[in-house]
PDB file of C-alpha atoms and ligand atoms in Angstrom:
ATOM      1  CA  MET A   1      48.317 140.780  79.657  1.00 39.00           C
ATOM      2  CA  THR A   2      51.165 141.920  82.492  1.00 38.00           C
ATOM      3  CA  THR A   3      49.854 145.739  82.192  1.00 38.00           C
ATOM      4  CA  SER A   4      46.984 146.548  84.252  1.00 40.00           C
ATOM      5  CA  SER A   5      47.277 150.156  85.509  1.00 39.00           C
ATOM      6  CA  ALA A   6      44.470 152.807  84.104  1.00 42.00           C
ATOM      7  CA  ALA A   7      46.883 154.338  81.858  1.00 45.00           C
ATOM      8  CA  ALA A   8      48.448 151.956  80.028  1.00 62.00           C
ATOM      9  CA  THR A   9      48.622 151.570  76.933  1.00 81.00           C
ATOM     10  CA  PHE A  10      47.850 148.208  74.379  1.00 93.00           C
ATOM     11  CA  THR A  11      49.694 147.153  71.930  1.00 96.00           C
ATOM     12  CA  ALA A  12      46.871 145.987  68.949  1.00 97.00           C
ATOM     13  CA  LEU A  13      49.066 142.519  69.510  1.00 96.00           C
ATOM     14  CA  GLN A  14      48.028 143.158  73.287  1.00 97.00           C
ATOM     15  CA  VAL A  15      44.354 143.871  72.585  1.00 98.00           C
ATOM     16  CA  MET A  16      44.104 141.040  70.016  1.00 98.00           C
ATOM     17  CA  GLN A  17      45.765 138.749  72.530  1.00 97.00           C
ATOM     18  CA  ASP A  18      44.152 139.459  75.801  1.00 97.00           C
ATOM     19  CA  ALA A  19      41.264 137.313  75.755  1.00 98.00           C
ATOM     20  CA  PRO A  20      39.435 134.778  72.763  1.00 98.00           C
ATOM     21  CA  VAL A  21      36.911 137.666  71.423  1.00 98.00           C
ATOM     22  CA  ILE A  22      36.889 140.736  71.493  1.00 98.00           C
ATOM     23  CA  PRO A  23      33.301 142.562  71.788  1.00 98.00           C
ATOM     24  CA  VAL A  24      31.459 144.284  69.440  1.00 98.00           C
ATOM     25  CA  ILE A  25      29.039 146.499  71.285  1.00 98.00           C
ATOM     26  CA  VAL A  26      26.520 148.544  70.183  1.00 98.00           C
ATOM     27  CA  LEU A  27      25.377 150.747  73.121  1.00 98.00           C
ATOM     28  CA  HIS A  28      22.353 152.811  73.189  1.00 98.00           C
ATOM     29  CA  ASP A  29      21.531 153.722  75.960  1.00 98.00           C
ATOM     30  CA  VAL A  30      23.782 155.807  79.112  1.00 98.00           C
ATOM     31  CA  ALA A  31      23.075 153.833  81.915  1.00 98.00           C
ATOM     32  CA  HIS A  32      23.407 150.541  80.487  1.00 98.00           C
ATOM     33  CA  ALA A  33      27.079 150.969  79.841  1.00 98.00           C
ATOM     34  CA  VAL A  34      28.934 150.635  83.066  1.00 98.00           C
ATOM     35  CA  PRO A  35      26.936 147.753  84.348  1.00 98.00           C
ATOM     36  CA  MET A  36      27.364 146.340  81.246  1.00 98.00           C
ATOM     37  CA  ALA A  37      30.887 147.054  81.199  1.00 98.00           C
ATOM     38  CA  ARG A  38      31.439 145.301  84.493  1.00 98.00           C
ATOM     39  CA  ALA A  39      29.429 141.963  83.776  1.00 98.00           C
ATOM     40  CA  LEU A  40      31.948 141.907  81.135  1.00 98.00           C
ATOM     41  CA  VAL A  41      35.091 142.174  82.807  1.00 98.00           C
ATOM     42  CA  ALA A  42      33.543 139.704  86.288  1.00 98.00           C
ATOM     43  CA  GLY A  43      33.164 137.201  83.399  1.00 98.00           C
ATOM     44  CA  GLY A  44      36.156 137.913  82.115  1.00 98.00           C
ATOM     45  CA  ILE A  45      36.919 140.125  79.081  1.00 98.00           C
ATOM     46  CA  ARG A  46      38.559 143.443  79.919  1.00 97.00           C
ATOM     47  CA  MET A  47      39.205 144.791  75.849  1.00 98.00           C
ATOM     48  CA  LEU A  48      35.587 146.552  74.916  1.00 98.00           C
ATOM     49  CA  GLU A  49      35.274 147.126  71.442  1.00 98.00           C
ATOM     50  CA  VAL A  50      31.764 150.177  71.686  1.00 98.00           C
ATOM     51  CA  THR A  51      31.256 150.934  68.664  1.00 98.00           C
ATOM     52  CA  LEU A  52      30.547 154.582  66.917  1.00 98.00           C
ATOM     53  CA  ARG A  53      27.341 153.519  65.385  1.00 97.00           C
ATOM     54  CA  THR A  54      24.554 155.762  67.404  1.00 98.00           C
ATOM     55  CA  PRO A  55      24.568 159.327  69.340  1.00 98.00           C
ATOM     56  CA  GLN A  56      25.260 157.663  72.687  1.00 98.00           C
ATOM     57  CA  ALA A  57      29.048 155.356  71.733  1.00 98.00           C
ATOM     58  CA  LEU A  58      31.080 158.467  73.341  1.00 98.00           C
ATOM     59  CA  ALA A  59      29.291 159.584  76.383  1.00 98.00           C
ATOM     60  CA  CYS A  60      29.523 155.484  77.015  1.00 98.00           C
ATOM     61  CA  MET A  61      32.930 155.257  76.027  1.00 98.00           C
ATOM     62  CA  GLU A  62      33.589 157.770  78.973  1.00 98.00           C
ATOM     63  CA  ALA A  63      31.611 156.047  81.003  1.00 98.00           C
ATOM     64  CA  ILE A  64      32.729 153.128  81.133  1.00 98.00           C
ATOM     65  CA  ALA A  65      36.110 154.740  80.901  1.00 98.00           C
ATOM     66  CA  LYS A  66      35.961 156.546  84.301  1.00 98.00           C
ATOM     67  CA  GLU A  67      33.775 154.238  86.469  1.00 98.00           C
ATOM     68  CA  VAL A  68      35.433 150.463  85.207  1.00 98.00           C
ATOM     69  CA  PRO A  69      38.929 150.946  85.806  1.00 96.00           C
ATOM     70  CA  ASP A  70      39.527 147.158  84.853  1.00 97.00           C
ATOM     71  CA  ALA A  71      37.886 147.984  81.236  1.00 98.00           C
ATOM     72  CA  VAL A  72      39.930 148.680  78.690  1.00 98.00           C
ATOM     73  CA  VAL A  73      37.190 150.363  75.899  1.00 98.00           C
ATOM     74  CA  GLY A  74      38.019 150.597  72.492  1.00 98.00           C
ATOM     75  CA  ALA A  75      35.942 152.651  69.606  1.00 98.00           C
ATOM     76  CA  GLY A  76      35.134 150.522  67.142  1.00 98.00           C
ATOM     77  CA  THR A  77      33.649 151.317  63.566  1.00 98.00           C
ATOM     78  CA  VAL A  78      36.740 154.274  63.164  1.00 98.00           C
ATOM     79  CA  ARG A  79      35.714 155.450  59.985  1.00 98.00           C
ATOM     80  CA  SER A  80      37.562 159.184  59.777  1.00 98.00           C
ATOM     81  CA  PRO A  81      40.107 160.968  61.284  1.00 98.00           C
ATOM     82  CA  ALA A  82      37.388 162.904  63.539  1.00 98.00           C
ATOM     83  CA  ASP A  83      36.080 159.246  64.546  1.00 98.00           C
ATOM     84  CA  ALA A  84      39.489 158.777  65.775  1.00 98.00           C
ATOM     85  CA  ALA A  85      39.820 162.103  67.967  1.00 98.00           C
ATOM     86  CA  ALA A  86      36.533 161.960  69.505  1.00 98.00           C
ATOM     87  CA  ALA A  87      37.295 158.065  70.610  1.00 98.00           C
ATOM     88  CA  ALA A  88      40.470 158.937  71.631  1.00 97.00           C
ATOM     89  CA  LYS A  89      38.965 162.324  73.673  1.00 97.00           C
ATOM     90  CA  ALA A  90      35.942 160.208  74.764  1.00 98.00           C
ATOM     91  CA  GLY A  91      39.401 157.859  76.805  1.00 97.00           C
ATOM     92  CA  ALA A  92      38.831 154.636  74.374  1.00 97.00           C
ATOM     93  CA  ARG A  93      42.662 153.569  74.394  1.00 97.00           C
ATOM     94  CA  PHE A  94      42.063 151.241  71.163  1.00 98.00           C
ATOM     95  CA  ALA A  95      40.411 151.522  67.793  1.00 98.00           C
ATOM     96  CA  VAL A  96      39.232 149.109  65.433  1.00 98.00           C
ATOM     97  CA  SER A  97      37.991 150.307  61.932  1.00 98.00           C
ATOM     98  CA  PRO A  98      35.899 148.750  59.646  1.00 98.00           C
ATOM     99  CA  GLY A  99      37.967 149.328  56.626  1.00 98.00           C
ATOM    100  CA  TYR A 100      41.541 151.031  55.910  1.00 98.00           C
ATOM    101  CA  THR A 101      42.808 154.802  55.266  1.00 98.00           C
ATOM    102  CA  SER A 102      46.395 156.154  55.648  1.00 97.00           C
ATOM    103  CA  THR A 103      45.194 159.407  56.688  1.00 98.00           C
ATOM    104  CA  VAL A 104      43.118 157.131  59.591  1.00 98.00           C
ATOM    105  CA  GLY A 105      46.256 155.366  60.518  1.00 97.00           C
ATOM    106  CA  GLN A 106      47.717 158.458  60.595  1.00 97.00           C
ATOM    107  CA  ALA A 107      45.424 159.698  63.365  1.00 98.00           C
ATOM    108  CA  CYS A 108      45.154 157.113  65.720  1.00 97.00           C
ATOM    109  CA  ARG A 109      48.771 157.406  66.087  1.00 96.00           C
ATOM    110  CA  ASP A 110      48.557 160.785  66.322  1.00 96.00           C
ATOM    111  CA  HIS A 111      45.938 160.242  69.141  1.00 96.00           C
ATOM    112  CA  GLY A 112      48.007 157.266  70.958  1.00 95.00           C
ATOM    113  CA  LEU A 113      45.077 155.066  69.802  1.00 97.00           C
ATOM    114  CA  SER A 114      46.551 150.958  68.645  1.00 97.00           C
ATOM    115  CA  LEU A 115      44.795 150.358  65.730  1.00 98.00           C
ATOM    116  CA  LEU A 116      43.463 147.151  64.348  1.00 98.00           C
ATOM    117  CA  PRO A 117      42.654 147.989  60.682  1.00 98.00           C
ATOM    118  CA  GLY A 118      39.981 146.409  58.761  1.00 98.00           C
ATOM    119  CA  VAL A 119      40.907 144.553  55.801  1.00 98.00           C
ATOM    120  CA  ALA A 120      38.822 141.831  53.481  1.00 98.00           C
ATOM    121  CA  SER A 121      41.103 141.814  50.127  1.00 98.00           C
ATOM    122  CA  GLY A 122      44.892 141.034  49.488  1.00 98.00           C
ATOM    123  CA  SER A 123      45.357 144.355  47.868  1.00 98.00           C
ATOM    124  CA  GLU A 124      44.025 146.319  51.621  1.00 98.00           C
ATOM    125  CA  ILE A 125      46.588 143.619  53.505  1.00 98.00           C
ATOM    126  CA  MET A 126      49.461 145.133  51.464  1.00 98.00           C
ATOM    127  CA  MET A 127      48.043 148.934  51.939  1.00 98.00           C
ATOM    128  CA  ALA A 128      47.940 148.187  55.545  1.00 98.00           C
ATOM    129  CA  GLN A 129      51.491 146.726  56.132  1.00 98.00           C
ATOM    130  CA  GLU A 130      52.742 149.159  54.027  1.00 97.00           C
ATOM    131  CA  ASP A 131      51.664 151.758  57.156  1.00 97.00           C
ATOM    132  CA  GLY A 132      52.998 149.060  59.575  1.00 97.00           C
ATOM    133  CA  TYR A 133      50.226 147.062  60.369  1.00 98.00           C
ATOM    134  CA  THR A 134      50.861 143.752  61.168  1.00 97.00           C
ATOM    135  CA  GLU A 135      47.394 142.736  63.529  1.00 98.00           C
ATOM    136  CA  LEU A 136      44.710 143.158  61.160  1.00 98.00           C
ATOM    137  CA  LYS A 137      41.010 142.539  61.452  1.00 98.00           C
ATOM    138  CA  PHE A 138      39.282 140.332  59.244  1.00 98.00           C
ATOM    139  CA  PHE A 139      35.850 141.861  58.282  1.00 98.00           C
ATOM    140  CA  PRO A 140      33.055 141.101  57.648  1.00 98.00           C
ATOM    141  CA  ALA A 141      34.802 137.637  57.935  1.00 98.00           C
ATOM    142  CA  MET A 142      31.833 134.688  57.182  1.00 98.00           C
ATOM    143  CA  GLN A 143      30.749 136.700  54.295  1.00 97.00           C
ATOM    144  CA  ALA A 144      34.150 137.574  52.621  1.00 98.00           C
ATOM    145  CA  GLY A 145      35.145 133.920  52.685  1.00 98.00           C
ATOM    146  CA  GLY A 146      35.710 132.055  56.281  1.00 98.00           C
ATOM    147  CA  PRO A 147      38.160 129.995  57.780  1.00 98.00           C
ATOM    148  CA  ALA A 148      39.047 129.134  54.089  1.00 98.00           C
ATOM    149  CA  MET A 149      40.122 133.129  53.267  1.00 98.00           C
ATOM    150  CA  LEU A 150      42.181 132.603  55.883  1.00 98.00           C
ATOM    151  CA  LYS A 151      44.177 129.617  55.864  1.00 98.00           C
ATOM    152  CA  ALA A 152      44.617 131.091  51.700  1.00 98.00           C
ATOM    153  CA  TRP A 153      45.792 134.204  53.013  1.00 98.00           C
ATOM    154  CA  SER A 154      48.574 132.258  55.713  1.00 98.00           C
ATOM    155  CA  GLY A 155      50.834 132.034  52.509  1.00 98.00           C
ATOM    156  CA  PRO A 156      51.686 135.072  51.069  1.00 98.00           C
ATOM    157  CA  PHE A 157      50.953 136.812  54.508  1.00 98.00           C
ATOM    158  CA  PHE A 158      52.212 134.412  56.778  1.00 98.00           C
ATOM    159  CA  ASP A 159      53.450 137.331  59.144  1.00 98.00           C
ATOM    160  CA  VAL A 160      50.419 138.804  59.536  1.00 98.00           C
ATOM    161  CA  ARG A 161      48.289 137.464  62.535  1.00 98.00           C
ATOM    162  CA  PHE A 162      43.621 138.606  62.402  1.00 98.00           C
ATOM    163  CA  CYS A 163      41.105 139.356  63.628  1.00 98.00           C
ATOM    164  CA  PRO A 164      37.856 137.885  62.212  1.00 98.00           C
ATOM    165  CA  THR A 165      34.591 139.673  62.610  1.00 98.00           C
ATOM    166  CA  GLY A 166      31.945 139.921  61.480  1.00 98.00           C
ATOM    167  CA  GLY A 167      29.096 136.574  61.442  1.00 98.00           C
ATOM    168  CA  VAL A 168      31.212 135.326  64.359  1.00 98.00           C
ATOM    169  CA  THR A 169      28.981 133.170  66.651  1.00 97.00           C
ATOM    170  CA  ALA A 170      29.833 130.974  69.893  1.00 96.00           C
ATOM    171  CA  THR A 171      29.450 127.998  66.490  1.00 97.00           C
ATOM    172  CA  ASN A 172      31.369 128.933  65.111  1.00 98.00           C
ATOM    173  CA  ALA A 173      34.165 130.836  66.159  1.00 98.00           C
ATOM    174  CA  HIS A 174      36.626 127.512  67.182  1.00 97.00           C
ATOM    175  CA  ASP A 175      37.066 127.399  63.023  1.00 98.00           C
ATOM    176  CA  PHE A 176      38.721 130.620  63.678  1.00 98.00           C
ATOM    177  CA  LEU A 177      40.413 130.204  66.640  1.00 98.00           C
ATOM    178  CA  SER A 178      41.790 126.938  65.674  1.00 98.00           C
ATOM    179  CA  LEU A 179      44.109 128.919  62.733  1.00 98.00           C
ATOM    180  CA  PRO A 180      47.824 130.226  63.155  1.00 98.00           C
ATOM    181  CA  ASN A 181      47.023 133.836  62.096  1.00 98.00           C
ATOM    182  CA  VAL A 182      44.109 133.624  63.704  1.00 98.00           C
ATOM    183  CA  ALA A 183      44.832 135.672  67.456  1.00 98.00           C
ATOM    184  CA  CYS A 184      40.791 136.257  68.709  1.00 98.00           C
ATOM    185  CA  VAL A 185      38.389 136.928  67.057  1.00 98.00           C
ATOM    186  CA  GLY A 186      35.111 139.987  67.207  1.00 98.00           C
ATOM    187  CA  GLY A 187      31.590 139.470  67.513  1.00 98.00           C
ATOM    188  CA  SER A 188      28.617 140.887  68.809  1.00 98.00           C
ATOM    189  CA  TRP A 189      26.788 137.294  70.397  1.00 98.00           C
ATOM    190  CA  LEU A 190      28.673 138.523  74.137  1.00 98.00           C
ATOM    191  CA  VAL A 191      26.187 142.019  74.614  1.00 98.00           C
ATOM    192  CA  PRO A 192      22.681 140.519  72.476  1.00 98.00           C
ATOM    193  CA  ALA A 193      20.115 143.564  72.536  1.00 98.00           C
ATOM    194  CA  ASP A 194      17.445 141.819  74.707  1.00 98.00           C
ATOM    195  CA  ALA A 195      20.455 141.810  77.357  1.00 98.00           C
ATOM    196  CA  LEU A 196      21.028 144.961  77.354  1.00 98.00           C
ATOM    197  CA  ALA A 197      17.346 146.229  77.373  1.00 98.00           C
ATOM    198  CA  GLN A 198      16.280 143.288  80.142  1.00 98.00           C
ATOM    199  CA  GLY A 199      19.370 144.811  82.415  1.00 98.00           C
ATOM    200  CA  ASP A 200      20.050 140.600  82.203  1.00 98.00           C
ATOM    201  CA  TRP A 201      23.920 141.092  83.684  1.00 98.00           C
ATOM    202  CA  ALA A 202      24.010 138.038  84.405  1.00 98.00           C
ATOM    203  CA  ARG A 203      23.773 136.540  80.999  1.00 98.00           C
ATOM    204  CA  ILE A 204      26.361 138.950  79.916  1.00 98.00           C
ATOM    205  CA  VAL A 205      28.610 137.870  82.458  1.00 98.00           C
ATOM    206  CA  ALA A 206      28.071 134.058  81.590  1.00 98.00           C
ATOM    207  CA  LEU A 207      28.170 135.093  77.569  1.00 98.00           C
ATOM    208  CA  ALA A 208      31.643 136.146  78.476  1.00 98.00           C
ATOM    209  CA  ARG A 209      32.773 133.524  80.859  1.00 98.00           C
ATOM    210  CA  GLU A 210      32.125 131.036  77.707  1.00 98.00           C
ATOM    211  CA  ALA A 211      33.960 133.019  75.439  1.00 98.00           C
ATOM    212  CA  THR A 212      36.972 133.185  77.864  1.00 98.00           C
ATOM    213  CA  GLN A 213      37.114 129.273  77.407  1.00 97.00           C
ATOM    214  CA  LEU A 214      37.386 128.899  73.605  1.00 97.00           C
ATOM    215  CA  PRO A 215      39.814 127.124  72.919  1.00 93.00           C
ATOM    216  CA  ARG A 216      42.381 129.187  70.914  1.00 88.00           C
TER     217      ARG A 216
HETATM  218  C1  3PG B 301      30.048 144.253  63.401  1.00 91.52           C
HETATM  219  O1  3PG B 301      31.133 145.256  62.676  1.00 91.52           O
HETATM  220  O2  3PG B 301      29.158 144.586  62.818  1.00 91.52           O
HETATM  221  C2  3PG B 301      30.857 143.166  63.533  1.00 91.52           C
HETATM  222  O3  3PG B 301      31.570 143.051  62.580  1.00 91.52           O
HETATM  223  C3  3PG B 301      29.728 142.558  64.383  1.00 91.52           C
HETATM  224  O4  3PG B 301      29.238 141.683  63.760  1.00 91.52           O
HETATM  225  P1  3PG B 301      28.549 140.798  63.857  1.00 91.52           P
HETATM  226  O5  3PG B 301      27.896 141.027  64.724  1.00 91.52           O
HETATM  227  O6  3PG B 301      28.316 139.303  62.873  1.00 91.52           O
HETATM  228  O7  3PG B 301      29.511 139.586  65.316  1.00 91.52           O
END
């Protein structure tokens, strides 16, 4: 990654190529946001997907954007134009969606957010490609066919790069990362709920560091 200024924008491909894993983060307490982000950055992971699944998510993004300049905060679980607008206002610089609609894509473009649209079928890939997306999240990856599905897609969708997410773990990440059409994986294992609850930031540093060592 060559860009490091806080104001920089990142393409979806840059977001995917920064590290082997994008952490999928669920935060219930704003007080956890900054130390957690610092721990991930200390372990070598700076593209952080904070999911819009809790009432605290937007405030957490804001805190990270303001106080952890080496992190690049993104919004996960973006399901509507309103989600995209709120995420951009909170300081998110990229978005990840569990599925894809053209209106969500347009809202992300309007707000300057690069988007990793979620797909689970050939038709969904084609819809996202029609709107110009070539970097896609495969979700839910394990449940929807795992590495075998990505191998099958590599024929007709030879020009698409994927970030499989959903059921990916430290143990099976390599099965995905070794595929030529996989740029990175997403997963929640880097930020375990019990580590957050206990304030065990050292564990999150260690999990991040291990993730950066995954070959791809
Ligand atoms: C999600 O959106 O919940 C992600 O896919 C994370 O899934 P995981 O908890 O299986 O990593």
